[in-house]
Coordinates of C-alpha atoms in Angstrom, one line a residue:
M1 CA 11.4 42.8 5.0
P2 CA 11.5 40.9 1.6
M3 CA 11.7 44.2 -0.3
D4 CA 15.0 44.8 1.5
I5 CA 16.5 41.7 0.1
L6 CA 15.7 42.9 -3.5
E7 CA 17.2 46.3 -2.9
K8 CA 20.2 45.3 -0.8
Y9 CA 21.4 42.3 -2.8
Y10 CA 19.9 42.8 -6.3
N11 CA 19.7 46.6 -6.6
I12 CA 16.0 46.2 -7.4
K13 CA 13.6 48.8 -5.9
A14 CA 10.1 47.4 -5.9
D15 CA 7.2 49.7 -6.8
Q16 CA 4.5 47.6 -5.3
S17 CA 3.8 44.0 -4.0
I18 CA 1.0 41.9 -5.3
Q19 CA -0.5 38.6 -4.1
I20 CA -0.8 35.8 -6.7
G21 CA -2.3 32.8 -5.0
R22 CA -0.3 32.2 -1.9
Q23 CA 2.8 33.8 -3.3
T24 CA 3.8 37.5 -2.8
R25 CA 5.5 39.0 -5.9
Y26 CA 7.0 42.4 -6.4
V27 CA 6.7 44.8 -9.4
S28 CA 9.7 46.9 -10.5
N29 CA 10.1 48.6 -13.9
G30 CA 7.3 46.5 -15.4
L31 CA 8.8 43.2 -14.3
L32 CA 7.6 40.7 -11.7
Y33 CA 10.0 39.4 -9.0
T34 CA 9.6 36.5 -6.6
I35 CA 11.8 35.9 -3.6
V36 CA 12.2 32.1 -2.9
S37 CA 13.6 30.7 0.3
V38 CA 16.0 27.9 -0.6
T39 CA 17.8 27.3 2.8
H40 CA 16.7 23.6 2.6
V41 CA 17.2 23.1 -1.1
E42 CA 20.4 21.3 -2.2
Q43 CA 22.8 23.3 -4.4
E44 CA 22.8 20.5 -7.1
V45 CA 19.0 21.0 -7.3
L46 CA 19.3 24.8 -7.7
I47 CA 21.8 24.4 -10.5
E48 CA 19.5 22.0 -12.3
L49 CA 16.6 24.3 -11.9
Y50 CA 18.7 27.2 -13.2
E51 CA 19.7 25.1 -16.3
M52 CA 16.1 24.1 -17.0
S53 CA 14.9 27.6 -16.6
E54 CA 17.5 29.1 -18.9
H55 CA 16.9 26.4 -21.5
M56 CA 13.1 27.0 -21.6
A57 CA 13.6 30.8 -21.8
K58 CA 16.2 30.4 -24.6
H59 CA 13.8 28.2 -26.5
S60 CA 11.1 31.0 -26.6
D61 CA 9.1 30.2 -23.5
K62 CA 8.3 33.8 -22.4
K63 CA 6.4 32.7 -19.4
V64 CA 9.1 30.9 -17.5
S65 CA 10.6 32.4 -14.3
R66 CA 14.3 33.2 -14.7
F67 CA 16.9 33.3 -12.0
V68 CA 18.3 36.8 -11.3
A69 CA 21.9 37.5 -10.6
G70 CA 22.7 39.6 -7.5
K71 CA 25.0 42.6 -7.4
D72 CA 27.9 40.3 -6.9
G73 CA 27.0 38.2 -9.9
K74 CA 25.9 35.3 -7.8
Y75 CA 22.3 33.9 -7.9
L76 CA 22.2 32.8 -4.3
V77 CA 22.2 35.3 -1.5
T78 CA 22.3 34.7 2.3
H79 CA 20.3 37.2 4.5
E80 CA 20.0 36.7 8.3
N81 CA 21.3 33.1 8.0
E82 CA 18.6 32.2 5.4
D83 CA 19.4 31.5 1.7
Y84 CA 17.3 33.0 -1.2
V85 CA 17.1 33.2 -4.9
V86 CA 15.1 35.7 -6.9
L87 CA 13.0 34.8 -9.9
Q88 CA 12.0 37.3 -12.6
N89 CA 9.0 37.2 -15.0
Q90 CA 7.5 39.4 -17.7
F91 CA 3.9 40.3 -17.4
H92 CA 1.6 38.0 -19.4
T93 CA -2.2 38.0 -19.0
V94 CA -3.9 34.6 -19.2
N95 CA -5.6 33.7 -22.5
R96 CA -8.9 32.4 -21.3
N97 CA -9.3 30.4 -24.5
R98 CA -5.9 28.7 -24.3
K99 CA -5.5 25.1 -25.2
T100 CA -3.8 23.5 -22.2
G101 CA -3.2 20.2 -24.0
R102 CA -1.5 22.0 -26.9
Q103 CA 0.5 24.3 -24.6
L104 CA 1.7 21.3 -22.6
A105 CA 2.8 19.4 -25.7
R106 CA 4.8 22.5 -26.8
F107 CA 6.3 22.7 -23.3
H108 CA 7.3 19.1 -23.4
N109 CA 8.8 19.4 -26.9
R110 CA 11.0 22.3 -25.8
G111 CA 12.0 20.4 -22.6
K112 CA 13.2 17.3 -24.7
R113 CA 16.0 19.4 -26.2
L114 CA 17.6 20.1 -22.8
Q115 CA 21.3 19.2 -23.0
A116 CA 22.3 20.0 -19.4
P117 CA 22.8 16.8 -17.2
V118 CA 19.9 16.4 -14.7
K119 CA 20.5 13.9 -11.8
S120 CA 19.0 15.1 -8.5
L121 CA 15.7 16.0 -10.3
N122 CA 15.6 13.1 -12.7
R123 CA 12.5 10.9 -12.0
A124 CA 12.5 8.9 -15.3
G125 CA 12.6 5.2 -14.6
E126 CA 12.2 5.6 -10.9
W127 CA 8.5 5.3 -10.4
K128 CA 8.5 1.6 -9.3
D129 CA 11.2 2.2 -6.6
Y130 CA 9.5 5.4 -5.4
W131 CA 6.0 3.7 -5.2
A132 CA 7.5 0.6 -3.5
A133 CA 9.3 2.8 -0.9
R134 CA 6.1 4.8 -0.2
L135 CA 4.1 1.6 0.1
D136 CA 6.6 0.1 2.6
Q137 CA 6.5 3.2 4.7
M138 CA 2.7 3.2 4.8
E139 CA 2.6 -0.5 5.5
K140 CA 4.7 0.1 8.6
V141 CA 2.2 2.6 9.9
W142 CA -0.7 0.2 9.1
S143 CA 1.1 -2.7 10.9
G144 CA 1.6 -0.5 14.0
L145 CA -2.2 0.3 14.1
I146 CA -3.7 -3.2 13.5
H147 CA -2.7 -4.6 16.9
E148 CA -4.4 -1.9 18.9
P149 CA -8.0 -0.5 19.1
P150 CA -8.5 2.4 16.7
R151 CA -8.3 5.7 18.5
E152 CA -10.0 7.7 15.7
E153 CA -12.5 7.0 13.0
F154 CA -9.7 7.7 10.4
D155 CA -7.6 5.0 12.0
K156 CA -10.5 2.5 11.5
L157 CA -11.0 3.5 7.9
F158 CA -7.3 3.3 7.2
I159 CA -6.9 -0.1 8.8
E160 CA -9.9 -1.5 6.8
S161 CA -9.0 0.1 3.4
F162 CA -5.2 -0.2 3.2
P163 CA -5.0 -3.9 1.9
Y164 CA -7.1 -2.9 -1.1
Y165 CA -4.9 0.1 -2.0
M166 CA -1.8 -1.9 -1.3
G167 CA -3.1 -4.2 -4.1
L168 CA -3.7 -1.3 -6.4
C169 CA -0.1 -0.1 -5.8
E170 CA 1.4 -3.5 -6.4
N171 CA -0.7 -3.6 -9.7
A172 CA 0.7 -0.3 -10.8
I173 CA 4.3 -1.4 -10.1
Q174 CA 3.8 -4.6 -12.1
Y175 CA 2.1 -2.7 -14.9
V176 CA 5.2 -0.5 -15.2
T177 CA 7.4 -3.6 -15.2
D178 CA 5.4 -5.3 -17.9
T179 CA 5.4 -2.0 -20.0
E180 CA 9.2 -1.8 -19.9
L181 CA 9.4 -5.4 -21.1
D182 CA 6.8 -5.3 -23.7
E183 CA 7.0 -1.9 -25.5
Q184 CA 9.5 -0.2 -27.8
L185 CA 10.5 3.4 -27.1
H186 CA 9.5 6.1 -29.6
R187 CA 10.5 9.7 -30.1
F188 CA 7.6 10.6 -27.8
D189 CA 9.2 8.7 -24.9
Y190 CA 12.4 10.9 -24.6
G191 CA 12.7 12.4 -21.1
T192 CA 11.6 16.0 -20.8
I193 CA 10.9 18.8 -18.3
C194 CA 7.7 17.8 -16.3
H195 CA 5.9 19.1 -13.2
E196 CA 5.9 17.4 -9.9
R197 CA 2.0 17.5 -10.0
F198 CA 0.6 19.1 -13.2
H199 CA -3.0 20.4 -13.0
D200 CA -5.1 22.8 -14.9
E201 CA -4.8 25.6 -12.3
L202 CA -1.0 25.7 -12.5
W203 CA -1.0 27.7 -15.7
K204 CA -4.2 29.7 -14.9
S205 CA -2.8 32.2 -12.5
E206 CA -3.5 35.8 -13.4
H207 CA 0.0 36.5 -14.7
N208 CA 0.6 33.1 -16.3
I209 CA 3.9 32.2 -14.5
R210 CA 5.8 28.9 -15.1
N211 CA 7.9 28.3 -12.0
P212 CA 10.9 26.1 -12.3
F213 CA 10.5 25.1 -8.6
D214 CA 7.5 23.0 -9.8
W215 CA 9.6 20.9 -12.2
V216 CA 11.3 17.6 -12.4
L217 CA 12.8 15.6 -15.4
D218 CA 10.6 12.7 -16.4
H219 CA 8.6 10.9 -19.1
P220 CA 5.9 13.3 -20.6
S221 CA 3.2 10.8 -19.5
R222 CA 3.7 12.1 -15.9
D223 CA 2.0 15.4 -16.7
I224 CA -0.6 13.9 -18.8
S225 CA -1.8 11.4 -16.2
E226 CA -1.7 14.0 -13.4
W227 CA -3.8 16.4 -15.4
I228 CA -6.3 13.6 -16.0
R229 CA -6.3 12.5 -12.3
D230 CA -6.8 16.1 -11.1
R231 CA -9.7 16.6 -13.5
Y232 CA -11.3 13.3 -12.4
F233 CA -11.4 14.2 -8.8
K234 CA -12.5 17.8 -9.4
S235 CA -15.2 17.0 -12.0
S236 CA -15.7 13.4 -12.9
R237 CA -19.0 14.1 -14.6
T238 CA -17.4 16.2 -17.3
L239 CA -14.2 14.2 -17.4
R240 CA -15.0 12.4 -20.7
P241 CA -15.3 15.6 -22.9
D242 CA -12.6 17.5 -21.0
M243 CA -10.1 14.7 -21.4
A244 CA -11.0 14.1 -25.0
K245 CA -10.4 17.9 -25.7
F246 CA -7.2 17.8 -23.7
L247 CA -5.8 14.7 -25.4
Y248 CA -6.8 15.9 -28.9
E249 CA -4.9 19.2 -28.3
Y250 CA -1.9 17.4 -27.0
Q251 CA -1.6 14.9 -29.7
S252 CA -2.1 17.5 -32.5
L253 CA 1.5 18.3 -31.7
S254 CA 2.8 15.2 -30.1
P255 CA 1.1 11.8 -30.6
I256 CA 1.4 9.6 -27.6
S257 CA 3.2 6.2 -28.0
P258 CA 1.9 2.9 -26.9
F259 CA 4.7 3.0 -24.1
G260 CA 3.5 6.4 -23.2
W261 CA -0.2 5.4 -23.0
R262 CA 0.7 2.5 -20.7
L263 CA 2.7 4.8 -18.3
V264 CA -0.2 7.1 -18.2
Y265 CA -2.4 4.2 -17.2
A266 CA 0.1 3.0 -14.6
R267 CA 0.1 6.4 -12.9
L268 CA -3.6 6.4 -12.8
L269 CA -3.6 2.9 -11.4
F270 CA -1.3 4.1 -8.6
P271 CA -3.7 5.4 -5.9
L272 CA -1.9 8.7 -5.3
H273 CA -5.0 10.4 -3.9
Y274 CA -5.3 7.8 -1.1
F275 CA -1.6 8.0 -0.3
V276 CA -1.6 11.8 -0.1
C277 CA -4.7 11.8 2.1
V278 CA -3.3 9.2 4.6
E279 CA 0.2 10.7 4.7
E280 CA -1.2 14.2 5.3
Y281 CA -3.5 12.9 8.1
Y282 CA -0.7 11.3 10.0
N283 CA 1.7 14.2 9.5
T284 CA -0.5 17.0 10.7
N285 CA -1.4 18.1 14.2
S286 CA -4.3 20.4 13.1
H287 CA -7.7 19.1 14.2
S288 CA -9.5 20.9 11.4
A289 CA -7.1 19.5 8.8
K290 CA -7.6 15.9 10.3
K291 CA -11.4 16.4 10.1
R292 CA -11.2 17.5 6.5
L293 CA -9.0 14.6 5.5
E294 CA -11.2 12.1 7.2
E295 CA -14.1 13.4 5.1
T296 CA -11.9 13.2 2.1
L297 CA -11.1 9.5 2.9
V298 CA -14.7 8.7 3.4
R299 CA -15.5 10.2 0.0
Y300 CA -12.7 8.2 -1.7
L301 CA -13.8 4.9 -0.1
R302 CA -17.4 5.6 -1.1
D303 CA -16.4 6.2 -4.7
T304 CA -14.1 3.3 -5.1
Q305 CA -16.3 1.4 -7.6
D306 CA -16.6 4.6 -9.7
Y307 CA -12.8 4.9 -9.9
E308 CA -12.6 1.2 -10.8
R309 CA -15.0 1.8 -13.7
F310 CA -12.9 4.8 -14.9
L311 CA -9.8 2.6 -14.9
R312 CA -11.6 -0.2 -16.6
S313 CA -12.8 2.0 -19.5
F314 CA -9.8 4.5 -19.6
Y315 CA -8.3 3.4 -22.9
A316 CA -11.7 3.5 -24.6
M317 CA -12.4 6.9 -23.1
A318 CA -9.0 8.2 -24.2
G319 CA -9.6 7.0 -27.8
V320 CA -6.6 4.7 -27.8
K321 CA -6.7 2.7 -31.0
K322 CA -4.0 0.1 -30.2
S323 CA -5.1 -2.7 -28.0
L324 CA -3.3 -2.4 -24.7
P325 CA -3.5 -4.7 -21.7
A326 CA -5.9 -3.9 -18.9
V327 CA -5.7 -5.1 -15.3
E328 CA -7.8 -8.3 -15.2
W329 CA -9.6 -8.1 -11.8
L330 CA -10.9 -4.6 -12.7

């Protein structure tokens, strides 16, 4: 039982358990505790997450999860051949009127002051290599399918659509290359604590928890672009006012540099939605999941021209004053 781990190794007696999203958390003496399995997480990553968490907490982020030391003073415990850490949070109710853009800018500004070295979780400057590796992997799958009749409808859709998305990916890689050559770095462009995939719901949980296991070190444009991407696919009709509000809030604390804008655009140019859909399809054995992903891909392909229009008009929609290069064929 998870509660046994808290009591045996941390001397914490839980009063109750509560479900927040897909995560079970435990309440003790007015504090929230989360048990995280880390058997397959490298020690260097855990150390970096600990350093990030402590840094944010010490710089007045009261919503961040902090690592808890066990009775022996160690943060990592082994129970029945599985490794665990425990995270602690104070109770904070969500402010329904909160300004996500402003909160994210404040979060990034705190993260930029991090002094501890981060190597394993550092994604800054690695986008091109990561995208190229992901593209190569998908191209191998595609090459293996084109020489045989499609077994499923998804295979047919993937075979026909991949060359187009390969082109988008190559454009995104080239756009980052050009940005690095053309633009000067500004204060905004310092590396900071970001999220693997930032989206609006991440900070909307009932108890407003900021989990370090969601984090990486990267350029702040990562979170900005992923928020925009998520909002586009959830509600493209209200994207323009939603994005304007979010960007206004963010830039009221931290104006985005030309270099930053171009990285935001490059990430939106990279067709992450397509890659995730295809990768999940070929990595699952669930029939219902495959059916859902096939429907998702059909929708993406149907709305391709809408996404092209969004990319074509992005800088204008975002209110960018400086003239920045667009992708010509769009």
